[in-house]
Coordinates of C-alpha atoms and ligand atoms in Angstrom, one line a residue:
M1 CA 21.4 81.3 76.2
D2 CA 21.1 81.4 80.1
A3 CA 18.4 79.8 81.7
A4 CA 17.0 82.8 83.1
A5 CA 16.6 84.3 79.5
M6 CA 14.4 81.6 78.1
S7 CA 11.2 81.6 77.6
R8 CA 8.4 80.2 80.1
I9 CA 6.6 78.9 77.0
G10 CA 6.3 79.3 72.9
L11 CA 3.2 79.7 70.8
A12 CA 3.5 79.2 67.0
G13 CA 0.3 79.8 64.3
L14 CA 0.0 83.9 64.4
A15 CA -2.9 84.4 62.7
V16 CA -5.7 86.3 64.7
M17 CA -6.2 83.6 67.4
G18 CA -2.5 82.6 68.0
Q19 CA -1.6 86.3 68.2
N20 CA -3.9 87.4 70.4
L21 CA -3.0 84.4 72.7
A22 CA 0.7 85.1 72.7
L23 CA 0.0 88.9 73.7
N24 CA -2.6 87.8 76.6
I25 CA 0.2 85.2 77.9
A26 CA 3.0 87.7 77.8
E27 CA 1.1 90.1 79.6
K28 CA 0.7 87.9 82.5
G29 CA 4.4 88.5 83.2
F30 CA 5.4 85.0 81.2
P31 CA 8.2 85.3 78.7
I32 CA 7.1 84.0 75.4
S33 CA 8.6 82.9 72.2
V34 CA 6.3 83.0 69.1
Y35 CA 6.6 81.5 65.8
N36 CA 5.3 81.3 62.5
R37 CA 6.3 80.3 58.6
T38 CA 5.3 83.7 57.3
A39 CA 8.0 86.1 58.7
S40 CA 5.8 88.9 58.3
K41 CA 3.3 87.2 61.2
V42 CA 5.9 87.1 63.6
D43 CA 7.3 91.1 63.3
E44 CA 3.6 91.8 63.3
T45 CA 3.3 90.0 66.6
V46 CA 6.5 91.6 68.4
G47 CA 5.5 94.9 66.6
R48 CA 2.1 94.6 68.7
A49 CA 3.7 93.4 71.8
S50 CA 6.2 96.6 71.8
A51 CA 3.0 99.1 71.2
E52 CA 1.4 97.4 74.1
G53 CA 4.4 98.7 76.3
G54 CA 7.4 96.1 75.9
L55 CA 5.4 93.2 76.2
P56 CA 8.0 89.8 77.2
L57 CA 7.5 88.4 73.6
I58 CA 10.1 87.4 71.1
G59 CA 9.5 86.6 67.4
H60 CA 11.4 83.3 65.9
H61 CA 11.8 82.8 62.3
T62 CA 13.1 79.5 62.3
P63 CA 11.6 76.7 64.0
R64 CA 15.0 75.7 65.7
D65 CA 15.8 79.2 66.8
F66 CA 12.3 79.2 67.9
V67 CA 12.2 76.0 70.4
L68 CA 15.5 76.1 71.4
S69 CA 14.5 79.6 73.1
I70 CA 12.0 77.5 75.2
A71 CA 12.7 76.3 78.7
R72 CA 12.6 72.8 79.7
P73 CA 10.7 70.9 79.6
R74 CA 9.0 73.1 76.8
S75 CA 5.5 73.7 76.4
I76 CA 4.7 74.9 73.1
I77 CA 1.1 75.9 71.9
I78 CA 0.1 75.8 68.6
L79 CA -2.7 77.6 66.6
V80 CA -2.8 76.3 63.0
K81 CA -5.8 75.4 61.2
A82 CA -7.2 72.0 62.1
G83 CA -6.0 69.0 60.4
A84 CA -2.8 68.7 57.9
P85 CA -1.4 72.2 58.9
V86 CA -1.1 70.5 62.7
D87 CA 0.7 68.1 61.6
Q88 CA 3.0 69.6 59.5
T89 CA 3.5 72.2 62.4
I90 CA 4.1 69.2 64.8
A91 CA 6.7 68.0 62.2
A92 CA 8.3 71.0 61.8
L93 CA 8.8 71.6 65.5
S94 CA 9.2 68.3 67.2
Q95 CA 12.2 67.2 65.5
F96 CA 14.0 69.6 67.8
M97 CA 11.9 69.4 71.0
D98 CA 13.0 66.8 73.5
P99 CA 11.5 64.3 75.6
G100 CA 9.1 65.4 78.4
D101 CA 8.6 68.6 76.3
A102 CA 4.5 69.4 75.5
I103 CA 2.6 69.9 72.6
I104 CA -0.4 71.9 73.1
D105 CA -3.0 72.1 69.8
G106 CA -5.5 75.2 70.6
G107 CA -7.3 74.4 67.8
N108 CA -10.6 73.5 66.8
E109 CA -9.3 69.6 66.3
W110 CA -11.4 66.3 65.5
Y111 CA -10.7 64.4 68.8
E112 CA -9.5 61.2 67.2
N113 CA -6.7 63.1 65.7
T114 CA -5.6 64.5 68.9
E115 CA -5.8 61.0 70.1
R116 CA -3.8 59.9 67.2
R117 CA -1.3 62.7 67.6
L118 CA -1.1 61.6 71.3
R119 CA 0.2 58.4 70.7
E120 CA 2.1 59.5 68.1
A121 CA 4.2 62.0 70.5
A122 CA 4.0 59.4 73.3
A123 CA 6.3 57.4 71.2
R124 CA 8.7 60.0 70.6
G125 CA 8.5 60.8 74.5
L126 CA 6.5 63.7 74.1
L127 CA 3.5 64.8 76.0
Y128 CA 0.5 66.5 74.3
L129 CA -2.6 68.3 75.0
G130 CA -5.7 68.7 72.6
M131 CA -7.0 72.5 74.2
G132 CA -10.2 73.9 73.2
V133 CA -10.2 77.6 73.5
S134 CA -13.4 79.4 73.2
G135 CA -14.0 83.5 73.4
G136 CA -12.7 84.3 70.0
E137 CA -10.4 87.1 69.3
D138 CA -11.3 89.0 72.2
G139 CA -11.5 86.3 74.4
A140 CA -7.6 85.0 73.5
R141 CA -6.7 88.6 74.3
H142 CA -8.5 89.1 77.6
G143 CA -9.4 85.5 79.1
P144 CA -10.7 82.7 77.0
S145 CA -12.3 79.7 78.6
L146 CA -9.6 77.1 78.0
M147 CA -10.4 73.5 77.6
P148 CA -7.4 71.1 78.2
G149 CA -7.5 67.1 77.5
G150 CA -4.7 64.5 76.9
H151 CA -1.4 64.2 79.0
L152 CA -1.9 65.7 82.6
Q153 CA 1.5 65.9 83.1
A154 CA 1.6 68.5 80.0
Y155 CA -1.4 70.0 82.2
H156 CA 0.7 70.2 85.2
N157 CA 3.5 71.8 83.7
V158 CA 1.6 75.2 82.0
Q159 CA -1.4 75.1 84.9
D160 CA 0.2 78.0 86.2
V161 CA -0.1 80.1 82.5
L162 CA -3.2 78.6 81.9
A163 CA -4.8 79.9 85.3
R164 CA -3.5 83.6 84.6
V165 CA -4.4 83.6 81.2
A166 CA -7.7 82.5 81.6
A167 CA -10.8 84.4 82.2
Q168 CA -11.5 84.6 85.8
V169 CA -14.9 84.2 87.2
D170 CA -16.1 84.4 91.0
D171 CA -15.2 80.6 91.4
G172 CA -11.7 80.7 90.1
P173 CA -10.0 80.7 86.4
C174 CA -12.0 79.3 83.4
V175 CA -9.4 76.4 83.0
T176 CA -9.9 73.0 84.2
F177 CA -8.1 69.6 83.0
V178 CA -10.9 68.3 81.2
G179 CA -9.9 64.6 80.6
E180 CA -7.7 62.1 78.8
G181 CA -7.4 61.7 75.2
G182 CA -9.5 64.2 72.9
A183 CA -11.8 65.2 75.7
G184 CA -10.8 68.6 75.6
N185 CA -11.3 68.9 71.9
F186 CA -14.7 66.9 72.2
V187 CA -15.9 69.2 75.1
K188 CA -15.2 72.1 72.6
M189 CA -17.0 70.7 70.0
V190 CA -20.2 70.0 72.1
H191 CA -19.4 73.4 73.6
N192 CA -19.8 75.4 69.6
G193 CA -22.5 72.5 69.3
I194 CA -24.9 74.6 72.2
E195 CA -23.2 77.7 70.7
Y196 CA -25.2 77.0 67.3
G197 CA -28.4 76.0 70.0
D198 CA -28.5 79.3 71.2
M199 CA -27.7 81.6 68.3
Q200 CA -30.6 79.7 67.0
L201 CA -32.5 80.1 69.8
I202 CA -32.1 83.9 69.9
S203 CA -32.6 84.1 66.0
E204 CA -36.3 82.4 66.5
A205 CA -36.8 85.0 69.0
Y206 CA -35.6 87.7 66.9
D207 CA -38.4 86.4 64.2
V208 CA -41.4 86.4 66.2
L209 CA -41.1 89.7 67.8
R210 CA -39.9 91.1 64.4
T211 CA -42.6 89.2 62.5
V212 CA -45.3 88.8 64.7
G213 CA -44.9 91.6 67.0
G214 CA -43.9 93.9 64.7
L215 CA -40.8 95.6 67.1
S216 CA -38.2 97.8 65.3
N217 CA -34.4 97.3 65.5
S218 CA -34.6 100.3 68.3
E219 CA -37.4 98.2 70.7
L220 CA -35.3 94.7 69.5
A221 CA -32.2 96.6 71.4
E222 CA -33.5 97.7 74.1
I223 CA -35.2 94.2 74.9
F224 CA -32.6 92.2 74.8
A225 CA -30.6 94.8 76.5
D226 CA -33.2 94.4 79.1
W227 CA -33.3 90.5 79.0
N228 CA -29.4 90.8 79.5
S229 CA -29.7 92.1 83.2
G230 CA -32.0 89.1 84.2
E231 CA -32.3 85.0 83.8
L232 CA -31.0 85.3 80.4
E233 CA -27.7 87.4 80.9
S234 CA -25.3 86.2 78.4
F235 CA -22.9 87.1 75.8
L236 CA -24.6 86.3 73.3
I237 CA -28.1 88.3 74.5
E238 CA -25.7 91.2 74.7
I239 CA -23.8 91.3 71.6
T240 CA -27.8 90.8 69.9
A241 CA -28.6 94.0 71.8
D242 CA -25.6 95.6 70.5
I243 CA -26.2 94.6 66.7
F244 CA -29.8 96.3 66.3
R245 CA -28.0 99.3 67.0
V246 CA -25.3 99.5 64.3
P247 CA -26.5 101.6 61.5
D248 CA -26.2 100.9 57.8
E249 CA -23.4 102.9 56.6
H250 CA -24.4 102.3 52.6
G251 CA -27.5 103.6 53.6
D252 CA -31.0 103.9 55.3
G253 CA -31.5 101.8 58.5
E254 CA -29.6 99.2 60.7
L255 CA -27.1 97.2 59.3
V256 CA -28.8 94.1 60.5
D257 CA -31.1 94.4 57.9
K258 CA -28.9 94.3 55.2
I259 CA -27.5 91.2 55.7
L260 CA -27.6 88.4 53.7
D261 CA -29.7 85.4 55.2
K262 CA -27.1 82.7 54.9
T263 CA -25.9 81.3 58.0
G264 CA -21.9 80.3 57.4
M265 CA -20.3 77.2 59.4
K266 CA -17.1 75.3 60.1
G267 CA -17.9 71.8 61.1
T268 CA -18.1 71.6 65.1
G269 CA -22.0 71.6 64.5
K270 CA -22.2 69.0 62.1
W271 CA -19.5 66.7 64.2
T272 CA -21.8 67.6 67.7
V273 CA -25.0 66.3 66.0
Q274 CA -22.9 62.9 64.0
Q275 CA -21.6 62.1 67.7
A276 CA -25.1 62.7 68.9
A277 CA -26.7 60.4 66.4
E278 CA -23.7 57.3 67.0
L279 CA -23.7 57.7 70.7
S280 CA -28.0 57.5 70.3
V281 CA -28.4 60.8 72.2
A282 CA -31.4 63.0 71.3
A283 CA -30.1 66.2 70.4
P284 CA -32.9 67.5 68.6
T285 CA -32.3 71.6 69.2
I286 CA -28.6 71.4 68.1
A287 CA -29.7 68.9 64.9
A288 CA -32.3 72.2 64.3
S289 CA -30.2 74.7 64.4
L290 CA -27.6 73.0 61.9
D291 CA -30.8 72.0 59.6
S292 CA -31.9 76.0 59.8
R293 CA -27.8 76.7 58.8
Y294 CA -28.5 74.2 55.7
L295 CA -31.8 75.5 54.7
S296 CA -30.6 79.0 54.8
G297 CA -27.9 78.2 52.4
L298 CA -30.4 77.3 49.8
K299 CA -31.5 81.5 49.4
E300 CA -32.0 81.0 45.9
E301 CA -34.6 78.1 46.1
R302 CA -36.3 79.6 49.0
E303 CA -36.9 82.6 47.3
A304 CA -38.4 80.5 43.9
A305 CA -40.8 78.6 46.9
A306 CA -41.7 82.0 47.9
R307 CA -42.8 82.7 44.8
V308 CA -44.5 79.1 43.7
L309 CA -46.5 79.1 47.2
D310 CA -47.1 82.8 46.9
Q311 CA -49.1 82.1 43.8
A312 CA -50.7 78.5 45.0
G313 CA -52.1 81.2 47.7
I314 CA -50.2 80.8 51.1
G315 CA -50.7 84.4 51.9
G316 CA -54.2 84.0 52.8
E317 CA -53.5 80.8 54.9
V318 CA -50.6 82.3 57.2
S319 CA -51.9 85.0 59.3
G320 CA -49.1 86.4 60.2
A321 CA -50.5 90.0 59.7
S322 CA -53.3 89.8 61.2
L323 CA -51.9 88.3 64.3
G324 CA -49.5 91.0 64.4
R325 CA -52.5 93.8 64.7
S326 CA -54.4 91.8 68.0
I327 CA -50.7 91.4 69.9
D328 CA -50.5 92.7 73.2
K329 CA -46.6 93.6 72.5
K330 CA -45.9 93.8 76.4
R331 CA -46.9 90.1 76.9
L332 CA -45.5 89.0 73.5
I333 CA -42.4 90.0 74.8
D334 CA -42.5 88.3 78.0
D335 CA -43.5 85.2 76.7
V336 CA -41.2 85.0 74.7
R337 CA -37.8 85.9 77.1
Q338 CA -39.2 82.6 78.6
A339 CA -40.0 80.7 75.9
L340 CA -36.4 81.4 75.2
Y341 CA -34.9 80.4 78.3
A342 CA -36.8 77.2 78.7
S343 CA -35.7 76.2 75.3
K344 CA -32.2 77.2 76.3
I345 CA -32.3 74.5 79.3
C346 CA -33.4 72.4 77.0
S347 CA -30.9 72.6 74.5
Y348 CA -28.4 72.5 77.7
A349 CA -29.4 69.5 78.9
Q350 CA -29.1 67.8 75.2
G351 CA -25.9 69.0 74.7
M352 CA -24.8 67.8 78.7
N353 CA -26.0 64.6 77.8
L354 CA -24.2 64.3 75.0
L355 CA -21.3 64.9 76.6
R356 CA -21.8 62.2 79.9
A357 CA -22.7 59.4 76.9
K358 CA -18.8 60.4 75.2
S359 CA -17.4 60.3 78.6
E360 CA -19.0 56.7 79.5
E361 CA -17.8 55.3 76.3
R362 CA -14.3 56.9 76.6
G363 CA -14.0 56.4 80.0
W364 CA -13.3 60.2 80.5
N365 CA -14.7 60.7 83.8
L366 CA -16.0 64.2 82.4
N367 CA -17.2 66.7 85.5
L368 CA -20.4 68.2 83.9
G369 CA -20.7 70.7 87.0
E370 CA -17.0 71.5 86.7
L371 CA -17.3 72.0 82.3
A372 CA -20.5 74.3 83.3
R373 CA -18.3 76.4 85.7
I374 CA -15.5 76.9 83.3
W375 CA -17.8 78.2 81.0
K376 CA -19.2 81.1 83.3
G377 CA -16.6 83.5 81.7
G378 CA -14.6 83.8 78.5
C379 CA -16.4 81.4 76.0
I380 CA -19.3 82.6 73.6
I381 CA -22.0 80.6 75.1
R382 CA -21.0 82.3 79.1
A383 CA -23.7 82.7 80.6
R384 CA -25.2 83.9 84.5
F385 CA -27.5 80.0 84.2
L386 CA -24.5 78.4 83.8
D387 CA -23.4 79.0 87.2
R388 CA -27.3 77.5 87.8
I389 CA -26.1 74.6 85.8
K390 CA -23.4 74.1 87.7
K391 CA -24.8 73.9 90.8
A392 CA -27.5 71.4 89.4
Y393 CA -24.6 68.2 88.8
E394 CA -22.6 69.6 92.1
R395 CA -26.2 68.4 94.0
N396 CA -26.3 65.3 91.8
R397 CA -23.6 64.3 90.1
V398 CA -25.7 61.6 88.0
L399 CA -28.6 63.8 87.2
A400 CA -30.5 62.1 84.4
N401 CA -31.4 65.3 82.9
L402 CA -31.3 69.1 83.7
I403 CA -34.7 69.5 83.3
V404 CA -35.4 67.2 86.3
D405 CA -33.1 68.8 88.7
P406 CA -35.8 70.1 91.1
E407 CA -35.1 73.8 90.6
F408 CA -35.1 73.3 86.7
A409 CA -38.1 71.4 86.8
R410 CA -39.7 73.9 88.8
E411 CA -38.7 76.9 86.0
M412 CA -39.4 74.8 83.1
V413 CA -43.1 74.6 84.7
Q414 CA -43.4 78.2 85.4
R415 CA -42.4 78.8 82.0
Q416 CA -44.2 76.4 79.7
G417 CA -47.7 78.3 79.3
A418 CA -45.8 81.3 78.0
W419 CA -43.6 79.1 76.0
R420 CA -46.5 77.3 74.1
R421 CA -48.3 80.6 73.4
V422 CA -45.4 81.5 71.5
V423 CA -44.6 78.5 69.8
G424 CA -48.4 78.0 68.9
M425 CA -48.6 81.8 67.9
A426 CA -45.2 81.4 65.7
I427 CA -46.8 77.9 63.8
E428 CA -50.1 79.9 63.3
A429 CA -47.9 82.4 61.9
G430 CA -46.4 80.6 59.5
I431 CA -43.0 81.9 61.1
S432 CA -40.4 78.8 61.4
T433 CA -38.9 78.4 65.4
P434 CA -37.4 74.8 65.1
G435 CA -35.1 75.4 67.5
M436 CA -38.2 76.4 70.0
C437 CA -40.3 73.6 69.0
S438 CA -37.6 70.9 69.2
S439 CA -37.2 71.8 72.9
L440 CA -40.1 71.8 73.4
A441 CA -41.3 68.4 71.9
Y442 CA -37.8 67.4 73.8
F443 CA -39.4 68.6 76.6
D444 CA -42.8 66.4 76.2
T445 CA -40.9 63.7 75.3
Y446 CA -39.2 63.7 78.4
R447 CA -41.7 64.6 80.7
R448 CA -44.4 61.4 79.7
A449 CA -44.3 58.4 81.6
R450 CA -46.4 57.1 78.6
L451 CA -45.7 57.8 74.5
P452 CA -46.9 56.3 71.6
A453 CA -43.7 53.7 70.7
N454 CA -46.2 51.0 71.4
L455 CA -47.3 51.6 68.0
V456 CA -44.7 51.6 66.7
Q457 CA -43.3 48.4 68.8
A458 CA -46.3 46.4 67.2
Q459 CA -45.6 47.8 63.6
R460 CA -42.0 46.1 64.0
D461 CA -43.1 43.0 65.1
Y462 CA -46.0 42.7 62.8
F463 CA -44.0 43.5 59.9
G464 CA -40.5 42.2 61.0
A465 CA -41.3 40.0 63.5
H466 CA -38.9 42.1 66.0
T467 CA -41.2 41.3 69.4
Y468 CA -42.1 43.4 72.0
E469 CA -42.2 43.8 75.5
R470 CA -45.2 44.1 77.6
V471 CA -45.7 46.3 80.0
D472 CA -47.6 43.9 82.7
R473 CA -45.4 40.8 82.6
P474 CA -41.6 40.4 81.8
G475 CA -40.3 38.7 78.4
S476 CA -40.4 39.4 74.7
F477 CA -43.3 38.5 72.6
H478 CA -44.4 38.2 69.2
T479 CA -47.8 37.8 67.5
E480 CA -48.8 36.9 64.3
W481 CA -50.6 40.1 64.1
S482 CA -52.2 39.8 60.3
K483 CA -53.5 36.2 60.9
I484 CA -55.2 37.7 64.1
A485 CA -56.1 40.6 62.7
R486 CA -58.1 39.1 59.6
Q487 CA -59.4 36.3 61.8
S488 CA -61.2 39.4 64.1
K489 CA -62.1 41.4 60.6
A490 CA -63.8 38.2 59.5
G491 CA -65.3 37.5 63.0
A492 CA -66.5 41.6 63.1
G493 CA -67.9 40.8 59.3
A494 CA -70.0 37.9 61.0
F495 CA -72.2 40.5 63.2
N496 CA -73.5 42.6 60.0
Ligands
NAG501 C1 1.3 81.2 59.8 O1 0.6 82.2 58.8 C2 0.2 81.6 58.2 C3 -0.2 82.6 56.9 O2 -1.0 83.3 58.2 C4 -0.5 80.2 58.1 O3 -1.2 80.2 56.6 C5 0.1 79.4 59.0 O4 -0.2 78.4 59.3 C6 0.9 79.7 60.0 N1 1.5 79.2 60.9 C7 3.0 77.9 61.0 C8 2.9 77.6 62.4 O5 3.5 78.5 60.3

């Protein structure tokens, strides 16, 4: 095969994401070879490429033909299920690859697996990237957010392709070299954790508006559409507005009301919370969203609990219905919008601080402002306010927390009244808003110069002699708490 007829890049793994990304690459004018073990997947993709006007995409049915059809140094994207399938695909392809060629794993892989594969690839002279890809099916086809990390040379080899394939925003394509090792996968993982938080917070806003405010689906559709033209503008708010408009094809009303209230998950949110714990970074909003998914899964238990507590008389205690009657709808809607925004800032602050902690641990030198920028388009959490987050980190690269950026600080203060009203009302009505409550508690804990941790320290020193520090002098101290307390009790007794 002469060099001109060779493909610029290859892609193996033609499930939904793989097919769409391959078509996207071909559409941008980069000849691409595709491969899948299941021959029908290859034929399906080739069929789509020709249906779309003869895109430069060539299908191959054996790993050898596939690899050899790509111009050197080769870059091969693999999009298969994380874990063992990635290792199997690498094994099948790498035997035909040459030193200097690169493998780019676009799956939601655990970052340490990528670091292991980086080492294994290096031992054979191969380059490796772990690349987060966000945007779902549509993003993959028309412009995803790409988070490649690993071997810088492997990135340079495909930089032109990725820059054209990624979503485009006002300040460039939504792709950047994230960092070495598993940095790309880690950043994608935290992106997904933030996504969990966003979805939870939106669902709580919906619950408050529906349950306390008594709003109908068509009213909700209008409100979310309206929010999407302001500070909350984002992909998730936009699709939420759409969701409320879809009728149920099997009966009356809207489909959303017929969906079983049990949330699924694939693991990246759990990894985010585990990593936050490992690094001692508080991420309560993201953790609350994960816990909410776990609790949602206990559908039968929740139904049983509802019956037991109903019989125990809880209906008379929580006042959702009575609140509903006296509610100023317009004010409630505006308050919920502000509560959602403030809660979201806290959630992003947690995600960003988790990224920074990991970056320090691993020496990744992550650029948080640049990460906010590549999330502005293509991905699931794309949102107008990511531009503000980008600017906050540009103003101050070592910003301790988004909350203390002067602009965000002002916004938080402006919204705290509404935020407290919404959370207070939800608590009174017995509607759980764990995301909003966690965000508010995070804010109130972080902004208070003095916390009751002094008492916890005293307890620790009392029962475990763990010592404590003092506010007024240096050093570490231990007190014989029980002895002194007994003496002073005895002393106090003497007065009686
Ligand atoms: C090919 O397709 C099958 C079924 O869709 C999938 O399980 C497999 O991981 C794909 N990838 C490769 C590289 O064969």
